[in-house]
Tab-separated table of C-alpha atoms in Angstrom:
chain	number	residue	atom	x	y	z
Q	1	MET	CA	-11.202	-33.708	-38.407
Q	2	GLY	CA	-10.835	-34.117	-34.626
Q	3	SER	CA	-13.737	-33.775	-32.222
Q	4	GLY	CA	-12.274	-30.541	-30.786
Q	5	VAL	CA	-11.999	-28.951	-34.225
Q	6	LYS	CA	-15.555	-30.096	-35.094
Q	7	ARG	CA	-16.882	-28.547	-31.901
Q	8	ILE	CA	-15.162	-25.231	-32.665
Q	9	TYR	CA	-16.455	-25.392	-36.277
Q	10	HIS	CA	-20.052	-25.857	-35.151
Q	11	LYS	CA	-19.684	-22.996	-32.665
Q	12	ARG	CA	-17.660	-20.784	-35.012
Q	13	HIS	CA	-20.033	-17.815	-35.151
Q	14	PRO	CA	-19.067	-16.241	-31.788
Q	15	TYR	CA	-15.384	-16.594	-32.721
Q	16	LEU	CA	-16.020	-14.903	-36.067
Q	17	PHE	CA	-17.661	-11.974	-34.302
Q	18	ILE	CA	-14.953	-11.446	-31.674
Q	19	GLY	CA	-12.071	-12.409	-33.992
Q	20	PRO	CA	-11.466	-8.944	-35.547
Q	21	ALA	CA	-11.574	-7.226	-32.135
Q	22	VAL	CA	-9.138	-9.763	-30.655
Q	23	LEU	CA	-6.818	-9.369	-33.658
Q	24	ILE	CA	-6.792	-5.561	-33.323
Q	25	LEU	CA	-6.164	-5.897	-29.575
Q	26	LEU	CA	-3.236	-8.231	-30.193
Q	27	VAL	CA	-1.631	-6.129	-32.941
Q	28	PHE	CA	-2.071	-2.692	-31.390
Q	29	SER	CA	-1.995	-3.422	-27.629
Q	30	ILE	CA	-0.525	-6.780	-26.612
Q	31	VAL	CA	2.312	-7.026	-29.148
Q	32	PRO	CA	3.560	-3.429	-28.534
Q	33	ILE	CA	3.796	-4.204	-24.805
Q	34	PHE	CA	6.143	-7.134	-25.484
Q	35	VAL	CA	8.098	-5.112	-28.054
Q	36	ALA	CA	8.532	-2.242	-25.551
Q	37	PHE	CA	9.602	-4.731	-22.895
Q	38	PHE	CA	12.269	-6.132	-25.217
Q	39	ILE	CA	13.449	-2.658	-26.305
Q	40	SER	CA	13.848	-1.646	-22.644
Q	41	PHE	CA	16.822	-4.055	-22.432
Q	42	THR	CA	18.613	-2.435	-25.363
Q	43	ASP	CA	20.344	0.883	-26.136
Q	44	LEU	CA	18.078	1.559	-29.130
Q	45	ASP	CA	18.425	5.090	-30.498
Q	46	LEU	CA	18.316	6.759	-33.928
Q	47	LYS	CA	21.462	4.901	-35.041
Q	48	GLY	CA	19.829	1.654	-34.030
Q	49	LEU	CA	16.692	2.471	-36.010
Q	50	ALA	CA	18.795	3.135	-39.118
Q	51	ASN	CA	20.861	-0.013	-38.697
Q	52	TRP	CA	19.798	-2.771	-36.321
Q	53	SER	CA	23.433	-3.937	-35.981
Q	54	ASN	CA	24.022	-0.808	-33.867
Q	55	ILE	CA	21.606	-2.085	-31.204
Q	56	SER	CA	23.200	-3.745	-28.180
Q	57	PHE	CA	21.589	-5.802	-25.439
Q	58	ILE	CA	22.458	-4.032	-22.159
Q	59	GLY	CA	20.349	-6.007	-19.681
Q	60	LEU	CA	18.973	-3.988	-16.753
Q	61	GLU	CA	21.225	-0.962	-17.311
Q	62	ASN	CA	18.318	1.250	-18.448
Q	63	TYR	CA	16.384	0.386	-15.296
Q	64	HIS	CA	19.415	1.007	-13.056
Q	65	GLU	CA	19.980	4.376	-14.727
Q	66	LEU	CA	16.277	5.188	-14.498
Q	67	PHE	CA	16.103	4.727	-10.744
Q	68	ARG	CA	19.197	6.936	-10.305
Q	69	ASP	CA	17.687	9.674	-12.483
Q	70	ASP	CA	16.567	12.664	-10.383
Q	71	VAL	CA	14.232	13.877	-13.137
Q	72	PHE	CA	12.483	10.485	-13.188
Q	73	HIS	CA	12.084	10.669	-9.398
Q	74	LYS	CA	10.564	14.118	-9.795
Q	75	SER	CA	8.228	12.855	-12.524
Q	76	ILE	CA	6.981	10.069	-10.207
Q	77	PHE	CA	6.361	12.575	-7.401
Q	78	ASN	CA	4.553	14.934	-9.767
Q	79	THR	CA	2.403	12.133	-11.198
Q	80	VAL	CA	1.358	11.016	-7.711
Q	81	PHE	CA	0.693	14.686	-6.825
Q	82	TYR	CA	-1.500	15.122	-9.906
Q	83	ALA	CA	-3.434	11.888	-9.339
Q	84	GLY	CA	-3.762	12.365	-5.570
Q	85	ILE	CA	-5.448	15.747	-5.939
Q	86	GLY	CA	-6.964	15.528	-9.401
Q	87	VAL	CA	-8.804	12.183	-9.216
Q	88	PRO	CA	-10.891	12.979	-6.087
Q	89	LEU	CA	-11.637	16.460	-7.452
Q	90	VAL	CA	-12.855	15.105	-10.802
Q	91	ILE	CA	-15.055	12.464	-9.152
Q	92	ILE	CA	-16.575	14.876	-6.626
Q	93	CYS	CA	-17.189	17.614	-9.196
Q	94	SER	CA	-18.641	15.301	-11.862
Q	95	LEU	CA	-20.893	13.535	-9.333
Q	96	SER	CA	-22.094	16.841	-7.851
Q	97	ILE	CA	-22.891	18.282	-11.284
Q	98	ALA	CA	-24.664	15.065	-12.330
Q	99	LEU	CA	-26.789	15.137	-9.169
Q	100	LEU	CA	-27.799	18.748	-9.807
Q	101	LEU	CA	-28.561	18.165	-13.492
Q	102	ASN	CA	-30.564	15.033	-12.678
Q	103	TYR	CA	-33.203	17.099	-10.886
Q	104	GLY	CA	-34.679	18.378	-14.149
Q	105	SER	CA	-35.074	17.497	-17.821
Q	106	ASN	CA	-36.251	20.780	-19.352
Q	107	LEU	CA	-34.311	22.772	-21.938
Q	108	LEU	CA	-32.210	24.649	-19.378
Q	109	PHE	CA	-30.876	21.407	-17.872
Q	110	LYS	CA	-30.145	20.008	-21.352
Q	111	VAL	CA	-28.200	23.159	-22.234
Q	112	PHE	CA	-26.111	22.859	-19.087
Q	113	ARG	CA	-25.378	19.199	-19.863
Q	114	GLY	CA	-23.905	20.361	-23.162
Q	115	VAL	CA	-22.024	23.212	-21.486
Q	116	TYR	CA	-20.352	20.916	-18.955
Q	117	TYR	CA	-19.586	18.245	-21.562
Q	118	MET	CA	-18.085	20.663	-24.100
Q	119	PRO	CA	-14.592	21.020	-22.497
Q	120	SER	CA	-14.001	17.270	-22.792
Q	121	ILE	CA	-14.340	17.401	-26.591
Q	122	THR	CA	-12.499	20.693	-27.092
Q	123	ASN	CA	-9.125	20.507	-28.809
Q	124	ILE	CA	-6.247	20.656	-26.335
Q	125	ILE	CA	-4.437	23.324	-28.395
Q	126	ALA	CA	-7.447	25.643	-28.216
Q	127	ILE	CA	-7.620	24.969	-24.486
Q	128	ALA	CA	-3.918	25.801	-24.139
Q	129	VAL	CA	-4.409	29.135	-25.921
Q	130	ILE	CA	-7.358	30.148	-23.729
Q	131	TRP	CA	-5.889	28.960	-20.423
Q	132	GLY	CA	-2.480	30.359	-21.352
Q	133	TYR	CA	-4.157	33.761	-21.508
Q	134	LEU	CA	-6.037	33.192	-18.253
Q	135	TYR	CA	-2.804	32.177	-16.472
Q	136	ASN	CA	-0.627	34.932	-17.959
Q	137	THR	CA	1.075	36.676	-15.053
Q	138	GLU	CA	1.041	40.174	-16.566
Q	139	TYR	CA	-2.052	40.234	-18.783
Q	140	GLY	CA	-4.092	37.213	-17.641
Q	141	LEU	CA	-7.711	37.410	-16.514
Q	142	PHE	CA	-7.102	35.716	-13.162
Q	143	ASN	CA	-4.442	38.176	-12.067
Q	144	TYR	CA	-6.554	41.065	-13.369
Q	145	LEU	CA	-9.429	39.943	-11.125
Q	146	LEU	CA	-7.002	39.646	-8.203
Q	147	SER	CA	-5.745	43.171	-8.891
Q	148	LEU	CA	-9.310	44.459	-8.447
Q	149	LEU	CA	-9.118	43.055	-4.899
Q	150	ASP	CA	-5.652	44.635	-4.369
Q	151	ALA	CA	-4.141	41.137	-4.165
Q	152	ASP	CA	-0.626	40.332	-5.406
Q	153	LYS	CA	-0.095	38.691	-8.776
Q	154	ILE	CA	0.220	34.914	-8.724
Q	155	PRO	CA	2.826	33.194	-10.963
Q	156	TRP	CA	0.342	30.574	-12.154
Q	157	LEU	CA	2.794	28.688	-14.379
Q	158	GLU	CA	6.145	29.966	-13.101
Q	159	GLU	CA	6.397	28.476	-9.608
Q	160	PRO	CA	6.519	24.627	-9.525
Q	161	THR	CA	3.833	23.923	-6.893
Q	162	ILE	CA	1.453	26.622	-8.132
Q	163	ALA	CA	2.043	25.445	-11.712
Q	164	LYS	CA	1.092	21.879	-10.771
Q	165	LEU	CA	-2.096	23.123	-9.085
Q	166	SER	CA	-2.859	25.275	-12.135
Q	167	LEU	CA	-2.540	22.245	-14.425
Q	168	ILE	CA	-4.774	20.227	-12.101
Q	169	LEU	CA	-7.434	22.953	-12.263
Q	170	LEU	CA	-7.287	22.899	-16.054
Q	171	ALA	CA	-7.456	19.095	-16.217
Q	172	VAL	CA	-10.376	18.929	-13.774
Q	173	TRP	CA	-12.286	21.483	-15.865
Q	174	LYS	CA	-11.576	19.398	-18.970
Q	175	GLY	CA	-12.242	15.984	-17.411
Q	176	VAL	CA	-15.546	16.578	-15.627
Q	177	GLY	CA	-17.779	16.266	-18.709
Q	178	ILE	CA	-17.297	12.580	-19.597
Q	179	ASN	CA	-17.630	11.377	-16.007
Q	180	MET	CA	-20.698	13.573	-15.524
Q	181	ILE	CA	-22.376	11.759	-18.450
Q	182	ILE	CA	-21.564	8.355	-16.887
Q	183	PHE	CA	-22.986	9.420	-13.512
Q	184	LEU	CA	-26.094	10.884	-15.182
Q	185	ALA	CA	-26.749	7.618	-17.018
Q	186	ALA	CA	-26.339	5.677	-13.769
Q	187	LEU	CA	-28.633	8.078	-11.875
Q	188	GLN	CA	-31.374	7.688	-14.475
Q	189	GLY	CA	-31.156	3.906	-14.082
Q	190	ILE	CA	-32.141	4.010	-10.394
Q	191	PRO	CA	-35.826	2.953	-10.061
Q	192	LYS	CA	-38.117	5.790	-8.925
Q	193	SER	CA	-39.963	3.331	-6.700
Q	194	TYR	CA	-37.014	3.340	-4.253
Q	195	TYR	CA	-37.410	7.078	-3.692
Q	196	GLU	CA	-41.210	6.812	-3.442
Q	197	ALA	CA	-40.869	4.119	-0.779
Q	198	ALA	CA	-38.302	6.230	1.082
Q	199	LYS	CA	-40.636	9.267	1.023
Q	200	ILE	CA	-43.456	7.160	2.448
Q	201	ASP	CA	-41.080	6.121	5.234
Q	202	GLY	CA	-40.363	9.790	5.942
Q	203	ALA	CA	-36.808	9.999	4.569
Q	204	ASN	CA	-35.512	13.473	3.696
Q	205	ARG	CA	-33.351	14.387	0.668
Q	206	PHE	CA	-30.014	13.824	2.433
Q	207	GLN	CA	-31.084	10.434	3.724
Q	208	MET	CA	-32.195	9.406	0.222
Q	209	LEU	CA	-28.903	10.686	-1.201
Q	210	PHE	CA	-26.656	8.806	1.229
Q	211	ARG	CA	-28.848	5.690	1.724
Q	212	ILE	CA	-30.113	5.127	-1.838
Q	213	THR	CA	-28.404	7.201	-4.522
Q	214	ILE	CA	-24.727	6.967	-3.610
Q	215	PRO	CA	-24.815	3.222	-2.714
Q	216	LEU	CA	-26.573	2.421	-5.996
Q	217	LEU	CA	-23.951	4.427	-7.905
Q	218	ARG	CA	-21.165	2.152	-6.669
Q	219	TYR	CA	-20.565	0.453	-10.037
Q	220	ALA	CA	-20.479	3.774	-11.887
Q	221	THR	CA	-18.236	5.252	-9.191
Q	222	PHE	CA	-15.893	2.271	-9.408
Q	223	PHE	CA	-15.693	2.529	-13.201
Q	224	VAL	CA	-15.116	6.295	-13.087
Q	225	THR	CA	-12.447	5.887	-10.399
Q	226	ILE	CA	-10.552	3.236	-12.370
Q	227	THR	CA	-10.632	5.062	-15.707
Q	228	THR	CA	-9.942	8.482	-14.172
Q	229	LEU	CA	-6.997	7.224	-12.136
Q	230	ILE	CA	-5.455	5.485	-15.147
Q	231	GLY	CA	-5.906	8.667	-17.154
Q	232	TRP	CA	-4.238	10.812	-14.489
Q	233	LEU	CA	-1.325	8.394	-14.118
Q	234	GLN	CA	-0.755	9.004	-17.835
Q	235	PHE	CA	-1.067	12.778	-17.385
Q	236	PHE	CA	0.541	14.234	-20.498
Q	237	GLU	CA	-1.362	16.764	-22.588
Q	238	GLU	CA	-1.692	19.562	-20.039
Q	239	PRO	CA	1.990	19.786	-18.958
Q	240	PHE	CA	3.079	19.220	-22.564
Q	241	VAL	CA	1.131	22.124	-24.063
Q	242	MET	CA	1.210	24.506	-21.082
Q	243	THR	CA	4.652	24.179	-19.471
Q	244	GLN	CA	6.705	21.566	-21.376
Q	245	GLY	CA	7.450	20.095	-17.942
Q	246	GLY	CA	8.903	23.326	-16.534
Q	247	PRO	CA	9.783	25.336	-14.602
Q	248	LEU	CA	12.852	23.286	-13.566
Q	249	ASN	CA	10.977	20.041	-14.340
Q	250	GLY	CA	8.512	21.092	-11.656
Q	251	THR	CA	5.493	19.925	-13.684
Q	252	ILE	CA	6.983	17.015	-15.590
Q	253	SER	CA	4.894	13.831	-15.391
Q	254	MET	CA	6.008	10.244	-16.027
Q	255	ALA	CA	4.297	10.217	-19.425
Q	256	LEU	CA	5.960	13.499	-20.420
Q	257	PHE	CA	9.344	12.217	-19.170
Q	258	ILE	CA	8.953	9.132	-21.387
Q	259	TYR	CA	7.957	11.283	-24.362
Q	260	GLN	CA	10.938	13.621	-23.912
Q	261	LYS	CA	13.439	10.761	-23.611
Q	262	GLY	CA	11.976	8.863	-26.541
Q	263	PHE	CA	11.028	11.526	-29.074
Q	264	GLN	CA	13.168	14.544	-28.159
Q	265	PHE	CA	16.423	12.814	-27.106
Q	266	SER	CA	15.885	9.616	-29.198
Q	267	GLN	CA	16.735	7.346	-26.237
Q	268	PHE	CA	14.144	4.735	-27.194
Q	269	GLY	CA	15.524	1.975	-24.963
Q	270	TYR	CA	15.612	4.291	-21.953
Q	271	ALA	CA	12.100	5.585	-22.697
Q	272	ALA	CA	10.810	1.999	-23.086
Q	273	ALA	CA	12.163	1.188	-19.619
Q	274	GLY	CA	10.329	4.226	-18.233
Q	275	SER	CA	7.119	3.238	-20.006
Q	276	PHE	CA	7.318	-0.253	-18.549
Q	277	VAL	CA	7.747	1.133	-15.039
Q	278	LEU	CA	4.654	3.287	-15.634
Q	279	PHE	CA	2.797	0.236	-16.999
Q	280	ILE	CA	3.578	-1.789	-13.867
Q	281	PHE	CA	2.628	1.203	-11.691
Q	282	ILE	CA	-0.798	1.402	-13.371
Q	283	ILE	CA	-1.357	-2.368	-13.136
Q	284	VAL	CA	-0.548	-2.395	-9.401
Q	285	VAL	CA	-2.796	0.586	-8.630
Q	286	THR	CA	-5.650	-0.944	-10.650
Q	287	LEU	CA	-5.318	-4.320	-8.915
Q	288	VAL	CA	-5.384	-2.596	-5.519
Q	289	GLN	CA	-8.623	-0.874	-6.510
Q	290	PHE	CA	-10.166	-4.185	-7.602
Q	291	LYS	CA	-9.081	-5.727	-4.298
Q	292	ILE	CA	-10.699	-2.887	-2.342
Q	293	ARG	CA	-13.829	-3.166	-4.507
Q	294	LYS	CA	-14.209	-6.902	-3.738
Q	295	SER	CA	-14.272	-6.166	-0.041
Q	296	ASP	CA	-16.998	-3.545	-0.579
Q	297	THR	CA	-20.507	-4.123	0.786
Q	298	GLU	CA	-22.985	-5.675	-1.639
Q	299	TYR	CA	-26.494	-4.224	-1.663
C-alpha cells in the first residue's frame, strides 16, 4: 500500500462523511450539466429518445438558430426585466420587514413573522387561483377597488408590460418570506453592545441603522442578493401558471422558453442549447457579484 493511500486511509473519516453528499452532487448536478451540454450539439427529439440511431450530431446549429430566434430574444429581455425590477424590490421589502419585526419579540411580532413567511411555502397552484381572481379584468378585486375610485379597468394580465409588472408583484409577495427570515437571523446576531455604545455616543436611530446595522448585514445581504438573483434568472412558475408566457410571448422567460421547447415541442437538443446559454448567463452574473463583493469595504 503506497504512502498516499495509507495517508488517505488514516484520514478516511472526513471522506466518509462528505462522500454521500459529493456522490449526490455528481449524479444529480454535475453529470446532468455535461449531458445537457452534449445534447445541445444534437437534434435530439422524441424520435431520438425512442431510437438513438435517429440522433444526429449537428454542431453549433442549435446555438445559431437560438440566437436568430425572436422569441428567445424576447425571453432574454423579459428575464432581465424581471430580475432588474424584482431583485431590488425583494431585497428592500424583506430587509424593511425584518427591521420592523426585529424591534419586538412578543406574540404579535411572532404572528406577523408567520404571516409574512406563509406565502413562500404556499403551493403555487393555490397562489395562481387567488391571484388569478385578483387580476381578473372583469370580476377581479383590484379592478373593483379601482372602480370605487372611478378609475378605468387595468388589463393586469392582458397587456405585455402590465402583465410583466403583475407577475413581478406576485413573485415579490411570494419571495419576501424566506429572505426576511435570513435578515432576521442576521439582525439577531448583531451584538447589543454596539448599539449601547452608539447610544452613549449620542447616535440616533438612523445613524445606528446606516452606520451599524446595514454594514453588519453585508454577508446576509450578499447571500440574499446572490440566491435571489439566481432565482429570478430562472423565473418560471409565475409566468407558467398565470400567463403561459402570453400575451404574444410578452411574459415568457428564458426558463419558460426552455420548458416549452423541451417538453411541449420535444426539441430536446434545442432546449438544451437554451439551458446552457442560461447556465452561462447565471455563472457570469454570479462571478460579477463576487468580484464586486471582493472590492467591498471590510469592517
